[in-house]
Amino acid sequence: MAQLIDSFLHLLLLLLSFSHSFSSEEAGNYHNIIEFGAKPDGETDSTKSFLSAWDAACGSPGPATILVPAGFFLVDHVTFYGPCKSSYITVQIDGTLVAPTDYANFGKTKQWMMFNRVEGLSVSGGTVDGRGSSLWACKNSDGDCPDGSTSLTFRKSKNVTISGLRSMNSELYHIVIEDCEGVTVQGVKIEAPDDSPNTDGIHVQKSTGVTIIRSDIGTGDDCVSVGPDTTGLWIEQVTCGPGHGISIGSLGKSYDEKGVENVTVKLAVLTGTQNGLRIKTWGRPSTGFVDNVLFQNVTMQNVKHPIIIDQNYCPHHEGCPGKDSGIKISQVTYSNIQGSSATEEAITFDCSATNPCTGIRLEEIELTYGNELAKSSCAHAKGSAYGCVNPPSCLQ
Ligand SMILES: *[C@@H]1O[C@H](CO)[C@@H](O)[C@H](O)[C@H]1NC(C)=O
Ligand SMILES: *[C@@H]1O[C@H](CO)[C@@H](O)[C@H](O)[C@H]1NC(C)=O
Ligand SMILES: *[C@@H]1O[C@H](CO)[C@@H](O)[C@H](O)[C@H]1NC(C)=O
């Protein structure tokens, strides 16, 4: 009898511990997309499964995790909407998310995967493959092609971390952060060939408190591009190349535009890029501005235009009455910028005649052009130089 009771208790304990471990897993709140029907074969459309996993995570109390396990998952256009009941959602990607390849149809929608109105989100690890090569080929042969889809968009969201992610071969931009507050991008790798059109690495606009750190970006357009209404942007330890550089702009396409303020770019290395540190504005009237920008400790390796402000952007010379940009550029510091220029003109300040650049500061600049002297060129650019500045400053 005692033995019976003993084994009964034993069983009870076992059951209790089993249900305990089960409920603690529930508390861990894991949602594996496979359990929602996703197939890691790269061919079965797993969009609905991913979305169901999102709905389960988003609707649950406390923190929740969505797991994309190893394997290839085909995912079509999808938006993950908040607000969520969950306090914090982690999308842990171990495998690879692949886009459909029918660009003629797929590329008509602007966003591939989008997170919208989510507060408290982490997207980590894994690979996102936009498979953009056939769309680029279409664009590069002047065919009748759609614009393409941005791989990852974060919109109207707060407290977002994107880490350890690899984004490759996007049809259009790789990552877009818009209308967000408090976003950290860290340890991200972005890869696309240098002849892939419009494949910007990370585009930030209408956002505050965005940090991009320890990330490697190689692509066919800007590595980082910054749109209007952006404040408190911090970029540190980012490598760029191939690509068009780190670019504030294009700004001033619209007349009514908010400014770009408080931008820091530190410890960046640009290799073989078209531009290094660029500010680019349309030659059109606008209410926008650029104020308080610090470029510090940046290395250039064979960069065509290492330091450039271009306020005369006007593709096809259309729609630029008077050609003067309304964007006011002020308080831009270039400190300790070193390395090699691939063209003679290493520094270009081509500012607006009606809104000259003011408060430009050059300090400790050493840019070389092969064995020859590099040059700088200024138009409507006011400011000062400090310490050793080579090529010599032409600021007024
Ligand atoms: C972001 O979310 C984390 C996890 O919930 C939380 O600890 C942190 O306070 C949040 N940060 C902000 C700025 O809301
Ligand atoms: C920009 O930085 C300055 C100085 O730190 C600060 O006073 C100002 O409020 C910031 N601007 C914005 C829009 O956050
Ligand atoms: C930036 O460069 C300056 C001058 O070379 C150096 O003193 C400073 O330590 C550097 N800062 C960082 C964070 O590397």
mmCIF file of N, CA and C and ligand atoms in Angstrom, residues 63 87-89 119-121 158-161 181-182, ligand 1:
data_model
loop_
_atom_site.group_PDB
_atom_site.id
_atom_site.type_symbol
_atom_site.label_atom_id
_atom_site.label_comp_id
_atom_site.label_asym_id
_atom_site.label_seq_id
_atom_site.Cartn_x
_atom_site.Cartn_y
_atom_site.Cartn_z
ATOM 1 N N PRO A 63 5.846 39.642 -22.416
ATOM 2 C CA PRO A 63 6.714 39.531 -23.581
ATOM 3 C C PRO A 63 6.437 38.265 -24.380
ATOM 4 N N SER A 87 3.810 43.257 -24.132
ATOM 5 C CA SER A 87 4.638 44.402 -23.755
ATOM 6 C C SER A 87 5.885 44.509 -24.626
ATOM 7 N N TYR A 88 6.325 43.370 -25.181
ATOM 8 C CA TYR A 88 7.550 43.386 -25.980
ATOM 9 C C TYR A 88 7.569 42.149 -26.871
ATOM 10 N N ILE A 89 7.773 42.358 -28.134
ATOM 11 C CA ILE A 89 7.784 41.221 -29.058
ATOM 12 C C ILE A 89 9.169 41.049 -29.677
ATOM 13 N N GLU A 119 5.033 48.989 -30.356
ATOM 14 C CA GLU A 119 5.842 49.608 -29.302
ATOM 15 C C GLU A 119 6.546 48.514 -28.521
ATOM 16 N N GLY A 120 7.881 48.460 -28.623
ATOM 17 C CA GLY A 120 8.629 47.394 -27.955
ATOM 18 C C GLY A 120 8.783 46.206 -28.884
ATOM 19 N N LEU A 121 9.807 46.247 -29.722
ATOM 20 C CA LEU A 121 9.989 45.218 -30.742
ATOM 21 C C LEU A 121 11.467 44.958 -30.964
ATOM 22 N N LYS A 158 7.837 52.434 -31.817
ATOM 23 C CA LYS A 158 8.722 52.953 -30.775
ATOM 24 C C LYS A 158 9.485 51.818 -30.124
ATOM 25 N N ASN A 159 10.653 52.166 -29.623
ATOM 26 C CA ASN A 159 11.447 51.187 -28.885
ATOM 27 C C ASN A 159 11.686 49.919 -29.700
ATOM 28 N N VAL A 160 12.406 50.084 -30.771
ATOM 29 C CA VAL A 160 12.651 48.989 -31.710
ATOM 30 C C VAL A 160 14.152 48.691 -31.781
ATOM 31 N N THR A 161 14.509 47.429 -31.740
ATOM 32 C CA THR A 161 15.903 47.025 -31.947
ATOM 33 C C THR A 161 15.976 46.044 -33.113
ATOM 34 N N GLU A 181 10.296 56.357 -33.181
ATOM 35 C CA GLU A 181 10.969 56.974 -32.044
ATOM 36 C C GLU A 181 11.748 55.896 -31.293
ATOM 37 N N GLY A 182 13.052 56.093 -31.163
ATOM 38 C CA GLY A 182 13.837 55.131 -30.390
ATOM 39 C C GLY A 182 14.073 53.833 -31.136
HETATM 40 C C1 LIG B 1 11.890 49.295 -24.392
HETATM 41 O O1 LIG B 1 11.410 48.020 -24.035
HETATM 42 C C2 LIG B 1 12.113 47.391 -22.993
HETATM 43 C C3 LIG B 1 11.586 46.003 -22.807
HETATM 44 O O2 LIG B 1 10.216 46.030 -22.517
HETATM 45 C C4 LIG B 1 11.983 48.224 -21.745
HETATM 46 O O3 LIG B 1 12.729 47.641 -20.697
HETATM 47 C C5 LIG B 1 12.495 49.611 -22.020
HETATM 48 O O4 LIG B 1 12.255 50.424 -20.907
HETATM 49 C C6 LIG B 1 11.806 50.216 -23.214
HETATM 50 N N1 LIG B 1 12.442 51.466 -23.539
HETATM 51 C C7 LIG B 1 11.743 52.566 -23.790
HETATM 52 C C8 LIG B 1 12.538 53.766 -24.107
HETATM 53 O O5 LIG B 1 10.528 52.593 -23.792
#
